[in-house]
mmCIF file of C-alpha atoms in Angstrom:
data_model
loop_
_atom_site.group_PDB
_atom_site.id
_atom_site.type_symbol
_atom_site.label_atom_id
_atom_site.label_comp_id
_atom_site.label_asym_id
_atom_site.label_seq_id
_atom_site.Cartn_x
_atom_site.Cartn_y
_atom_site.Cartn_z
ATOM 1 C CA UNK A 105 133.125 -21.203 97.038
ATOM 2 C CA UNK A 106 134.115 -24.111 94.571
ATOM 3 C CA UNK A 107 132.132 -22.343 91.801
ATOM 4 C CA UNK A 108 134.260 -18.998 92.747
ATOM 5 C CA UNK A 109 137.371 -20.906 92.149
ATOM 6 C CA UNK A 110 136.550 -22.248 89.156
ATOM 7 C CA UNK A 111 135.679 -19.321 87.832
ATOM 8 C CA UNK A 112 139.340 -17.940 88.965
ATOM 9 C CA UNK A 113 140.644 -20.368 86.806
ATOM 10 C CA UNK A 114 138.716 -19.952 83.829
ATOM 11 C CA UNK A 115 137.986 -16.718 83.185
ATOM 12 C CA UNK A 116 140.296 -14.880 85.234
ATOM 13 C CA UNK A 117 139.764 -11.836 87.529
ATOM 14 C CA UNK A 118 136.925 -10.265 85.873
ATOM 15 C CA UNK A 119 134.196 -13.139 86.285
ATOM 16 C CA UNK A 120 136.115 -13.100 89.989
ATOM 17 C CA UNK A 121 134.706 -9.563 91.006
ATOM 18 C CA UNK A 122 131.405 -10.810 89.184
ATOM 19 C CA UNK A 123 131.039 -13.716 91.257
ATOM 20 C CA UNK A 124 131.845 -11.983 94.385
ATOM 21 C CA UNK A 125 129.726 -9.060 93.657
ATOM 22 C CA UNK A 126 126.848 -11.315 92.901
ATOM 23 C CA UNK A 127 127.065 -13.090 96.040
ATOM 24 C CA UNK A 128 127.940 -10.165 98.529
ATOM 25 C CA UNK A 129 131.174 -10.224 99.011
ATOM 26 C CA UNK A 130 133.801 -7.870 98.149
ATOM 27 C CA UNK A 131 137.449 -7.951 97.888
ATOM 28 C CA UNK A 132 138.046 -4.335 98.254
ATOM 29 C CA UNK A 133 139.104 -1.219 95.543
ATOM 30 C CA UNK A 134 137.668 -1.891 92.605
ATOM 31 C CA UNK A 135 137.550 1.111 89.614
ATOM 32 C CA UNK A 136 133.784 0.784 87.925
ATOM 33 C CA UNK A 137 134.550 2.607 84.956
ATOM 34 C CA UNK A 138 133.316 1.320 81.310
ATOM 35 C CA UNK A 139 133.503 2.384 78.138
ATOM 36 C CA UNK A 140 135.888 2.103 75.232
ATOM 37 C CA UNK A 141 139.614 1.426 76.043
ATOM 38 C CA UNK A 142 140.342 3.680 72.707
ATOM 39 C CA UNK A 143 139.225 7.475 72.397
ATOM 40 C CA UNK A 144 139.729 8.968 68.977
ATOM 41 C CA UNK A 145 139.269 13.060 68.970
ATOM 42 C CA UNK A 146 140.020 15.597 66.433
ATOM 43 C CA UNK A 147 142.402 17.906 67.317
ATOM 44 C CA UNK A 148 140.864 21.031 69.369
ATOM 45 C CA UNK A 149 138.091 19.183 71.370
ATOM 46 C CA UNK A 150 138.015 17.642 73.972
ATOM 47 C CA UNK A 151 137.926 14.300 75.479
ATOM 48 C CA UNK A 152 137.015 12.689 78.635
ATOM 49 C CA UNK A 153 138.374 9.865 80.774
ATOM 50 C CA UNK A 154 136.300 7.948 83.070
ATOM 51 C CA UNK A 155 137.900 6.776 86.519
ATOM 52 C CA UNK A 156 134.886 5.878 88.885
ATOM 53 C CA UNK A 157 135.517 4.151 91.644
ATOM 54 C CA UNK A 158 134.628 1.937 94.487
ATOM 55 C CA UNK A 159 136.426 1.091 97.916
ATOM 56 C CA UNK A 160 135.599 -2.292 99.887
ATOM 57 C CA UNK A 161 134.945 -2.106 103.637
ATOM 58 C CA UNK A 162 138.505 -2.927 104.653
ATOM 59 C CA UNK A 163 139.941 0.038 102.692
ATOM 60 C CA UNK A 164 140.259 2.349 105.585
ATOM 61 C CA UNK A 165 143.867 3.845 104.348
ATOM 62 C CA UNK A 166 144.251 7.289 102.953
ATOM 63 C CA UNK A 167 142.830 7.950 99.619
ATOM 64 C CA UNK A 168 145.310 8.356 97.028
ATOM 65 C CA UNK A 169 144.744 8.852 92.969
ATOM 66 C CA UNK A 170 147.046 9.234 90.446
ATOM 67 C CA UNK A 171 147.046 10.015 86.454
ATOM 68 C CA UNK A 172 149.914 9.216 84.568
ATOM 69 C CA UNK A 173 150.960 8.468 80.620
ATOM 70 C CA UNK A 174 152.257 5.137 80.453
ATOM 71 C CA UNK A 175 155.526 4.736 78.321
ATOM 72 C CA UNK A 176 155.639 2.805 75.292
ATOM 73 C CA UNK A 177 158.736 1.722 76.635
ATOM 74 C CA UNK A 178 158.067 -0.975 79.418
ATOM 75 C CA UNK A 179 161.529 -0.845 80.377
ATOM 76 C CA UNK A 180 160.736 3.340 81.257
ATOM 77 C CA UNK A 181 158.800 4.922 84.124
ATOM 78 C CA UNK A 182 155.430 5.885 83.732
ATOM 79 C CA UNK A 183 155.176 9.554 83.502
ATOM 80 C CA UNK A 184 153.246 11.260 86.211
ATOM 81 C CA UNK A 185 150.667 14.199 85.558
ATOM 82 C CA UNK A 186 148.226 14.390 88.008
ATOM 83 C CA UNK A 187 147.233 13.214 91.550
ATOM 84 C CA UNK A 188 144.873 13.471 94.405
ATOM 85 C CA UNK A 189 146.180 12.745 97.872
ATOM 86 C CA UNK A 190 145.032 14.413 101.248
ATOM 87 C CA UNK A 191 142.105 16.116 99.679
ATOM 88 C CA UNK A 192 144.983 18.240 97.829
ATOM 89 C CA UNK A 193 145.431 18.190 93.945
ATOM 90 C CA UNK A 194 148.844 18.505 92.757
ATOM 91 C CA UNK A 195 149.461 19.017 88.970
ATOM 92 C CA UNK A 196 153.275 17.222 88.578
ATOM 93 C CA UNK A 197 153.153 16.792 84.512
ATOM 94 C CA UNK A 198 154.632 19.381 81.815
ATOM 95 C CA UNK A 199 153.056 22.647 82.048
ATOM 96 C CA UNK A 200 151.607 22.861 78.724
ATOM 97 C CA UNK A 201 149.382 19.866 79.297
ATOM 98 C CA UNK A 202 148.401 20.185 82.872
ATOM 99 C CA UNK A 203 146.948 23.222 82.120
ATOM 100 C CA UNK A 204 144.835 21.240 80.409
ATOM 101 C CA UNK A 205 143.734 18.926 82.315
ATOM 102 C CA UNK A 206 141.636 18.503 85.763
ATOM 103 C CA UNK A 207 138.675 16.728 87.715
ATOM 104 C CA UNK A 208 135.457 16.717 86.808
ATOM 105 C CA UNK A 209 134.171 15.477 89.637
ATOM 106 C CA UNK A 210 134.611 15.058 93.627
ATOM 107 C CA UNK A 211 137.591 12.806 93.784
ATOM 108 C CA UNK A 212 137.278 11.926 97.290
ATOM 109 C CA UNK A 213 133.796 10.960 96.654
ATOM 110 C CA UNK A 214 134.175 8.258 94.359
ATOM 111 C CA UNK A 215 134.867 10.326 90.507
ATOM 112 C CA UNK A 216 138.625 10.236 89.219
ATOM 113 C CA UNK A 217 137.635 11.226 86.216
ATOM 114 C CA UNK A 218 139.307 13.972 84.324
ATOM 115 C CA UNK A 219 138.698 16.050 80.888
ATOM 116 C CA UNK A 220 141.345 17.132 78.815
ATOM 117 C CA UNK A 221 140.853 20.093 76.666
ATOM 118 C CA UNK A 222 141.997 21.949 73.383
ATOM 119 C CA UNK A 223 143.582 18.009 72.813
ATOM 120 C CA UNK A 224 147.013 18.578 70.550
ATOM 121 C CA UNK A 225 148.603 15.569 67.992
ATOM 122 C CA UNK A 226 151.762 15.523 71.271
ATOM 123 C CA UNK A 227 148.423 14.102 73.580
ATOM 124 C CA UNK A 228 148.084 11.108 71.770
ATOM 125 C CA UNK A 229 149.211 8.244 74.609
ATOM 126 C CA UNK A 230 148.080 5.890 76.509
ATOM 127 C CA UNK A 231 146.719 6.927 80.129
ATOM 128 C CA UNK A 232 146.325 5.158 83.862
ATOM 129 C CA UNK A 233 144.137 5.885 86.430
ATOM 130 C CA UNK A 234 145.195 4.604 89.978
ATOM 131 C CA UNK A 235 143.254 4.832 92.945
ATOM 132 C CA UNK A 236 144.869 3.811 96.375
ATOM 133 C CA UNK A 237 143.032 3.277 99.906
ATOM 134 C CA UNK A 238 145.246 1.138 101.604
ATOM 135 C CA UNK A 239 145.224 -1.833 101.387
ATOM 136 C CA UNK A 240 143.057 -1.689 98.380
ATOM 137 C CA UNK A 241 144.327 -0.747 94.895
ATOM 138 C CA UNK A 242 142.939 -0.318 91.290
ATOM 139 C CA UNK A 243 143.131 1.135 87.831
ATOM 140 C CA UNK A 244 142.441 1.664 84.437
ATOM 141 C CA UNK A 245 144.003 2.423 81.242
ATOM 142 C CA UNK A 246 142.456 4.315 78.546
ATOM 143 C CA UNK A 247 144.295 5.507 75.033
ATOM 144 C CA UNK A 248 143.585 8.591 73.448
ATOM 145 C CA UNK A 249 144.543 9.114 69.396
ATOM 146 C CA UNK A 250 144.332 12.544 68.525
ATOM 147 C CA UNK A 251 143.501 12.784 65.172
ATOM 148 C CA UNK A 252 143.681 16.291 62.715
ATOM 149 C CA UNK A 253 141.172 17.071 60.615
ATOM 150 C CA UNK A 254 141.311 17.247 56.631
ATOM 151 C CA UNK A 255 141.532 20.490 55.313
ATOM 152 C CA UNK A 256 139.540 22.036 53.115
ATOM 153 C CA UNK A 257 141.373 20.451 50.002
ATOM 154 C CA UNK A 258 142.099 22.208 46.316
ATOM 155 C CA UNK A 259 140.405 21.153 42.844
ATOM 156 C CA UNK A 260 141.944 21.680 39.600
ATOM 157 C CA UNK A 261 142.377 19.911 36.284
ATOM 158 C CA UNK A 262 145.211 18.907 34.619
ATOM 159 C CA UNK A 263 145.882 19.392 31.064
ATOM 160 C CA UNK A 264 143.485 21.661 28.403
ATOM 161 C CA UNK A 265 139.425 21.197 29.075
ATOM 162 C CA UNK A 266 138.832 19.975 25.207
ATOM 163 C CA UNK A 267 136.367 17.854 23.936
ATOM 164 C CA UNK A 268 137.375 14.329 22.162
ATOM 165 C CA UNK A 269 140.513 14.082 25.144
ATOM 166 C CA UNK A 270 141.073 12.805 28.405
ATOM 167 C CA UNK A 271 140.572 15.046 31.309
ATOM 168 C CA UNK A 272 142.013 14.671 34.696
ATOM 169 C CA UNK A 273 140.414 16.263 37.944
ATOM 170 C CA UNK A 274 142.406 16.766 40.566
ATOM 171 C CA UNK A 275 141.558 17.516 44.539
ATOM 172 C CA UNK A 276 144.472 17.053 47.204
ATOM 173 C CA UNK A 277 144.321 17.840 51.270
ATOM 174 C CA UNK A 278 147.215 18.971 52.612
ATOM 175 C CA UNK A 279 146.579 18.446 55.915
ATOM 176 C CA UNK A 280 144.749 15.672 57.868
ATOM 177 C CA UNK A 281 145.830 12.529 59.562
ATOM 178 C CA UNK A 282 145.846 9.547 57.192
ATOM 179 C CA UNK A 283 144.021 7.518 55.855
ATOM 180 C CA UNK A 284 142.639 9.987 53.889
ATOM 181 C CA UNK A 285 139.607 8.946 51.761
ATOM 182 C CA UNK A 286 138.460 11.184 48.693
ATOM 183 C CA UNK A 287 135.148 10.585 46.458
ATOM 184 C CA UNK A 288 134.020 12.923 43.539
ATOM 185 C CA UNK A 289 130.116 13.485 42.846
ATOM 186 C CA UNK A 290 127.945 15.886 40.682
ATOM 187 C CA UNK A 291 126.836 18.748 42.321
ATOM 188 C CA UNK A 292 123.194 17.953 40.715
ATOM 189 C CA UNK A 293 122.838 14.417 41.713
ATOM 190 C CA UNK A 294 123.845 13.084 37.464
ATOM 191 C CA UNK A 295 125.739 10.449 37.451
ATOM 192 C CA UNK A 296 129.624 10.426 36.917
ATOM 193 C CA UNK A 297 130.690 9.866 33.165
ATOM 194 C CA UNK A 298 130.339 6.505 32.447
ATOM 195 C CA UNK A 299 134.020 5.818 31.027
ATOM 196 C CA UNK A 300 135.345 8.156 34.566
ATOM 197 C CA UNK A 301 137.615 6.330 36.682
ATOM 198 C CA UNK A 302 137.983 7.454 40.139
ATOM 199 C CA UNK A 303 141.225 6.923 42.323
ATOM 200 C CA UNK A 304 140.104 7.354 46.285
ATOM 201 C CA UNK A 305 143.646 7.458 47.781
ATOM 202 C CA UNK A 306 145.202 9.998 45.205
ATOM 203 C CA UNK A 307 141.900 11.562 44.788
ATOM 204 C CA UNK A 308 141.778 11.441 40.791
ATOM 205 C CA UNK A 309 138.880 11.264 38.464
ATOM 206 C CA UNK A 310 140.265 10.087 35.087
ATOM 207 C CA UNK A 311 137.555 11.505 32.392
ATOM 208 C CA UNK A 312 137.931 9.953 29.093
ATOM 209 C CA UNK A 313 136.576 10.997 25.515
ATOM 210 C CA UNK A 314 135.428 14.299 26.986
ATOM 211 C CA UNK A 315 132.397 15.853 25.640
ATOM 212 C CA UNK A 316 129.864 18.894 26.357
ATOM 213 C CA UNK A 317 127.488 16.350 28.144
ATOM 214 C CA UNK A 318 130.032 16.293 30.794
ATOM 215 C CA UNK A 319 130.392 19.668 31.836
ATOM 216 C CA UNK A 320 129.073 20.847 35.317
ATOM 217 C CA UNK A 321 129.670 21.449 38.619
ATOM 218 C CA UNK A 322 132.155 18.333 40.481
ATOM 219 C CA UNK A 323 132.581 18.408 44.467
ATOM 220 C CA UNK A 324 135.715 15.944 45.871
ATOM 221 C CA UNK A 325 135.153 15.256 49.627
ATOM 222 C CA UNK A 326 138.037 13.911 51.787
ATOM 223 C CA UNK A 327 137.578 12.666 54.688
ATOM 224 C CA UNK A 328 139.252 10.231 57.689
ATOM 225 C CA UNK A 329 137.676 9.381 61.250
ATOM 226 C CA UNK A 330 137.643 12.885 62.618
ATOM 227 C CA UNK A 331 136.262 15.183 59.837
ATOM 228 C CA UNK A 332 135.113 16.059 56.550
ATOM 229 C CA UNK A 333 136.010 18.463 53.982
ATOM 230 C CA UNK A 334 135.432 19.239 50.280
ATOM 231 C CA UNK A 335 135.648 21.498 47.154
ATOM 232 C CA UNK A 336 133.809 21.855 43.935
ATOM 233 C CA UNK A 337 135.246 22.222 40.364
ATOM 234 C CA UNK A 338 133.392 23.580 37.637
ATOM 235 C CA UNK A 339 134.445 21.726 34.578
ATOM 236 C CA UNK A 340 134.394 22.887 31.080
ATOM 237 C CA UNK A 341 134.333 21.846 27.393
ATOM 238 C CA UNK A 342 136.704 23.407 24.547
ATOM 239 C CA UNK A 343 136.767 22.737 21.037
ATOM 240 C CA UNK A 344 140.573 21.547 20.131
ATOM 241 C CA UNK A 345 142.887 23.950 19.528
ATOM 242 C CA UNK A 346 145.114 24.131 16.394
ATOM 243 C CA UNK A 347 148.609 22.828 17.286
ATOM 244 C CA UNK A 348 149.880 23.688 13.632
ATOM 245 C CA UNK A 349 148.658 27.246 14.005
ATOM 246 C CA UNK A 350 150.456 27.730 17.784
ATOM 247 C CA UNK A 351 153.530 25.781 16.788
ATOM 248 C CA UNK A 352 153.576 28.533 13.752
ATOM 249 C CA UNK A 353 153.343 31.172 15.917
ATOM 250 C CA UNK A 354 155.706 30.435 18.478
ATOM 251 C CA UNK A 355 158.708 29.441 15.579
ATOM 252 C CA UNK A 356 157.743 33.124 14.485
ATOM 253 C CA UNK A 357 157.685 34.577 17.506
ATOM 254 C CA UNK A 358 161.102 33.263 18.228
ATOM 255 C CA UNK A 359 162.783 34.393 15.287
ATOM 256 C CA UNK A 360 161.290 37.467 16.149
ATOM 257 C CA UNK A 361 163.139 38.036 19.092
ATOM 258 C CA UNK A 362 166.192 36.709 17.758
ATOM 259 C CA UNK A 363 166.301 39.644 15.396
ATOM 260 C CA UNK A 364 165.802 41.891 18.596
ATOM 261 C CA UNK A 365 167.974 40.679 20.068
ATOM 262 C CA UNK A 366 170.618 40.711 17.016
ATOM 263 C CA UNK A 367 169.735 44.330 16.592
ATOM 264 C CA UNK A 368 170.291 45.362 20.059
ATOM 265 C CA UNK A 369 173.935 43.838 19.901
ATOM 266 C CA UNK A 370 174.752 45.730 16.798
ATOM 267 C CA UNK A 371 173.895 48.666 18.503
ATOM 268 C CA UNK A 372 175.480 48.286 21.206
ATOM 269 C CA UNK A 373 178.737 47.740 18.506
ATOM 270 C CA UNK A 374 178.412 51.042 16.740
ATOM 271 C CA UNK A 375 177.421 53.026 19.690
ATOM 272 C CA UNK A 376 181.012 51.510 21.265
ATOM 273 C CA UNK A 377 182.219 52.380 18.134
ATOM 274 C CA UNK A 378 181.358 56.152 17.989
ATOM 275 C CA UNK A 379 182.655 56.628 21.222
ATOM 276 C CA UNK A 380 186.392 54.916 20.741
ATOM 277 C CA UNK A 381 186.045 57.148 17.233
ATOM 278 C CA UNK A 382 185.232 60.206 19.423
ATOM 279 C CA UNK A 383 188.012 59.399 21.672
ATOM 280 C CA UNK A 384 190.790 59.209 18.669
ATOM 281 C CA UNK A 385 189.876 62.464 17.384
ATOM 282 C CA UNK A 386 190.039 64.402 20.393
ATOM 283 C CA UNK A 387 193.262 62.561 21.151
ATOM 284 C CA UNK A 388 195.066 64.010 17.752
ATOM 285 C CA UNK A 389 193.573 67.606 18.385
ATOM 286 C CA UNK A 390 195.346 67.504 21.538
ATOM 287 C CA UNK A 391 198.556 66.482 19.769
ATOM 288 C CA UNK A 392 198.231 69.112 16.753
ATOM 289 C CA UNK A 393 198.203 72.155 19.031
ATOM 290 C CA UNK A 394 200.284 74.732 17.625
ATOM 291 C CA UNK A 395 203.038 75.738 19.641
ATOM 292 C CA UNK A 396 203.415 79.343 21.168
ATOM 293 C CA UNK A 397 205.239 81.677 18.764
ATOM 294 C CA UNK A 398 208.511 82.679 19.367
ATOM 295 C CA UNK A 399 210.100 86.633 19.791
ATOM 296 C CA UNK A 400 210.844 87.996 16.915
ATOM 297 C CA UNK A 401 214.665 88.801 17.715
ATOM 298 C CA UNK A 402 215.362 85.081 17.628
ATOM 299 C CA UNK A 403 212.951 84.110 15.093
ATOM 300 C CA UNK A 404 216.004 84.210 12.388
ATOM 301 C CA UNK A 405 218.341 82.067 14.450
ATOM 302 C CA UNK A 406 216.115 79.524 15.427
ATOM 303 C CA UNK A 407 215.504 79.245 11.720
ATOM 304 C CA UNK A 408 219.042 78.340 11.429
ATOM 305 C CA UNK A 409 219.576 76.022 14.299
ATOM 306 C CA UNK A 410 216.942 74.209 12.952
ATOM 307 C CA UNK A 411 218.165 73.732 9.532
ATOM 308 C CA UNK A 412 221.946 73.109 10.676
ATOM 309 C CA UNK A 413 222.790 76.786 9.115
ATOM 310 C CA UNK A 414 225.997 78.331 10.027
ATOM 311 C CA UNK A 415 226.897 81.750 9.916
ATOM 312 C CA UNK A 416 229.300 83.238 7.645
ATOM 313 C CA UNK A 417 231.389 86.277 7.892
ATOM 314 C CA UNK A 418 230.652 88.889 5.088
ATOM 315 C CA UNK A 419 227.320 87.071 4.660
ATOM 316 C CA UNK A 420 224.129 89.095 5.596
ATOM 317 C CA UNK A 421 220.839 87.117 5.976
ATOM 318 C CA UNK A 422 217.782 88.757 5.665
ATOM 319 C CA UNK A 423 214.229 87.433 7.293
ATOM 320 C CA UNK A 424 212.163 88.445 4.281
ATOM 321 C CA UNK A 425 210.581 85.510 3.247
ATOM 322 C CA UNK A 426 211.202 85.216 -0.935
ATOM 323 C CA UNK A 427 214.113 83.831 -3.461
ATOM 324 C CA UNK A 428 216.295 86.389 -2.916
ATOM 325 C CA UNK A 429 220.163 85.314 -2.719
ATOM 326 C CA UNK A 430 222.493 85.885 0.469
ATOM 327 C CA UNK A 431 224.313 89.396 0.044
ATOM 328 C CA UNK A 432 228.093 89.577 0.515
ATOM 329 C CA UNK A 433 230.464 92.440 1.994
ATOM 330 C CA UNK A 434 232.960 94.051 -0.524
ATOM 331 C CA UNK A 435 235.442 91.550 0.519
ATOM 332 C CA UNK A 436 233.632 88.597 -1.366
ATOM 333 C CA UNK A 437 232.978 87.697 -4.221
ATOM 334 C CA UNK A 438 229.815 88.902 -5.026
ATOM 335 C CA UNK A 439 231.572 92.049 -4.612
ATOM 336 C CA UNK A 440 233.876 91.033 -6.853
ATOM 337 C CA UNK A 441 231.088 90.416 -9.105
ATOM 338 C CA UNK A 442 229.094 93.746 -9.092
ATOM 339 C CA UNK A 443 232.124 95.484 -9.650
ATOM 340 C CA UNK A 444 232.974 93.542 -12.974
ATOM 341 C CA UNK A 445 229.178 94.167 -14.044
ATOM 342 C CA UNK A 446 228.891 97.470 -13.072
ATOM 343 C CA UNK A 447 227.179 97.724 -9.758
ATOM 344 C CA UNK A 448 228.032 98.505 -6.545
ATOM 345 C CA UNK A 449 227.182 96.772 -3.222
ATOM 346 C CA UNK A 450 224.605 97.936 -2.037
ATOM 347 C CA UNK A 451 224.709 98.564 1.840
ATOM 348 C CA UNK A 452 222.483 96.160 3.983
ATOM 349 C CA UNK A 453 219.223 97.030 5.058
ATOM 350 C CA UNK A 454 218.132 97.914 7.867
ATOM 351 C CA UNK A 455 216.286 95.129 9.791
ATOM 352 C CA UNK A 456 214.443 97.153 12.069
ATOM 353 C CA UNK A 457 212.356 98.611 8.889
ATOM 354 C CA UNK A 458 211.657 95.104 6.812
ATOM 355 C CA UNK A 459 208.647 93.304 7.263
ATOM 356 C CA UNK A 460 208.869 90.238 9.360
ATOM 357 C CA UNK A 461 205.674 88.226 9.240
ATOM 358 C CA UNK A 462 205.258 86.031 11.726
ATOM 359 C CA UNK A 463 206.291 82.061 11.402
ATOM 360 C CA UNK A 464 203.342 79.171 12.212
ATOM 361 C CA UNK A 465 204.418 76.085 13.464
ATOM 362 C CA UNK A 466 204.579 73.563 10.445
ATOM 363 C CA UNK A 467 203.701 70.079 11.873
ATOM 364 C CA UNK A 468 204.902 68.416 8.174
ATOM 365 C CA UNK A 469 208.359 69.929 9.511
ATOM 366 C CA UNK A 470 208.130 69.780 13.134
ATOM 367 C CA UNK A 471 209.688 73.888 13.231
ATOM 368 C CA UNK A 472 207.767 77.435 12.348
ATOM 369 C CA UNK A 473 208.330 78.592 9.125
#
């Protein structure tokens, strides 16, 4: 017993249980699992934890097991998910987890264990296994990373493929839990260039003073602890192109469509043009429509209202149009006159049987004449 308690001292519990094992003697629950305390599993599988057990003689309690996620918060309660008490299992976690989780085993007969499937990146914890038979208690922690696999990434190359330049293969992942590592190869086993520089984190091959010996078939495979992915490139070799004959082209081709571009505005000018133009005119017809003609009865003395002509007695007017001179009765003096010449007065005419044309509105005048 003094080498027991040395041992105690030393090298703590573990070489304990050893001791006692070795010499007979047991000190009651003990969980016999082994294996790594760190699981890493893509995303999708599935992963199992091992809770095996073993109760000493004294343990003569009621069997009671229990998984739970352990905070990373010591100053929280664990969370519990799962437990086996009674012979009954009760699932007391979130839903969407329990679901995916049970026994694989008997758990009464000495296998805790438990597999959890379809694992998702929210899994990633650390877990306990407890196993109770009073007075005896033990348990085991186990942490799970759930990792996601790379993608299958994109190749490209930036800038033009010529020969005599630098060229710059590209591949990128966008998905996958870091690190990510990338590495470029020939598809036919050659050799990379000899001035290529490759950049693993950014996953870059730098090409330098490309040439036609260069050309092929280039695969980029990224990869982390879970998975592997890649994508090939077929790179090319182009004889320079003249800058001086595509800078030409695109100062001509610019001018070009300014004078499009000038020539649709001037359209657009005279076509606004022709319609204000269109508008005017139609406005001054509209203005120069003759007026309706008046009855012939009054025809004479709207002439004279118009002009500011007043009537005189012994006076008669006539409406023929001509450079004849006003007639007066005998009692004037053109009366007077015709009987010092000669002549009589001739009586007036009728108006009923003299011509009357009819008068047109005069715009110059604003009145018919």
């Amino acid at each position: 017993m003094e080498s027991v308690r040395g041992h105690v001292k030393s090298g703590g519990q573990v070489l304990l249980v050893l001791s006692l094992m070795h010499t007979g003697i047991s000190l009651g629950m003990v969980v016999t699992s082994t294996g790594p305390q760190t699981l890493k599993r893509p995303q999708g599988e599935s992963v199992s934890l091992g809770c095996t057990y073993s109760p000493g003689p004294s343990d003569i309690g009621g069997l009671d097991i229990e998984w739970s996620k352990v905070s990373p918060d010591v100053t929280q309660k664990d969370q519990l998910v799962l437990s086996f008490t009674g012979d009954q299992q009760y699932q007391l976690g979130p839903a969407e987890l329990v679901k995916r989780m049970k026994f694989t085993g008997n758990p009464a007969t000495g296998d805790a264990s438990i597999l959890i499937s379809n694992l998702q990146t929210s899994d990633t914890s650390t877990y306990q296994c407890k196993v109770k038979k009073t007075p005896g208690i033990d348990s085991r922690k186990v942490t799970v990373v759930v990792l996601v696999r790379p993608s299958v990434p994109k190749c490209w190359v930036e800038g033009p493929e010529e020969k005599g330049g630098a060229v710059s293969l590209r591949c990128s992942s966008n998905q996958g839990s870091v690190p990510l590592s990338y590495t470029w190869s020939r598809e036919d086993g050659a050799n990379l260039p000899p001035a290529a520089s490759m950049n693993d984190q950014t996953g870059e091959l730098l090409i330098k003073n490309h040439s036609e010996s260069f050309t092929g078939r280039y695969v980029c495979a990224v990869k982390n602890e879970v998975g592997q992915e890649q994508c090939v490139y077929n790179l090319q070799a182009y004889n320079p192109v003249n800058k001086a004959g595509v800078i030409a082209g695109a100062v001509i081709g610019g001018l070009l469509l300014l004078l499009l571009l000038l020539l649709l505005i001037w359209l657009i000018i005279c076509c606004c043009n022709k319609k204000r133009y269109e508008k005017e005119v139609a406005h001054d017809i509209r203005e120069d429509v003759v007026a309706p003609a008046s009855r012939p009865a009054s025809r004479v003395s709207s002439m004279r209202s118009i002009a500011g002509y007043h009537t005189h007695s012994g006076v008669f007017y006539s409406s023929v149009r001509g450079n004849a001179a006003p007639q007066r009765t005998p009692s004037g003096s053109a009366s007077r006159h015709s009987r010092h010449s000669g002549h009589t007065a001739s009586p007036p005419p009728d108006t009923a049987s003299v011509y009357k044309p009819p008068l047109t509105y005069d715009s110059r005048y604003g009145y018919p004449v």
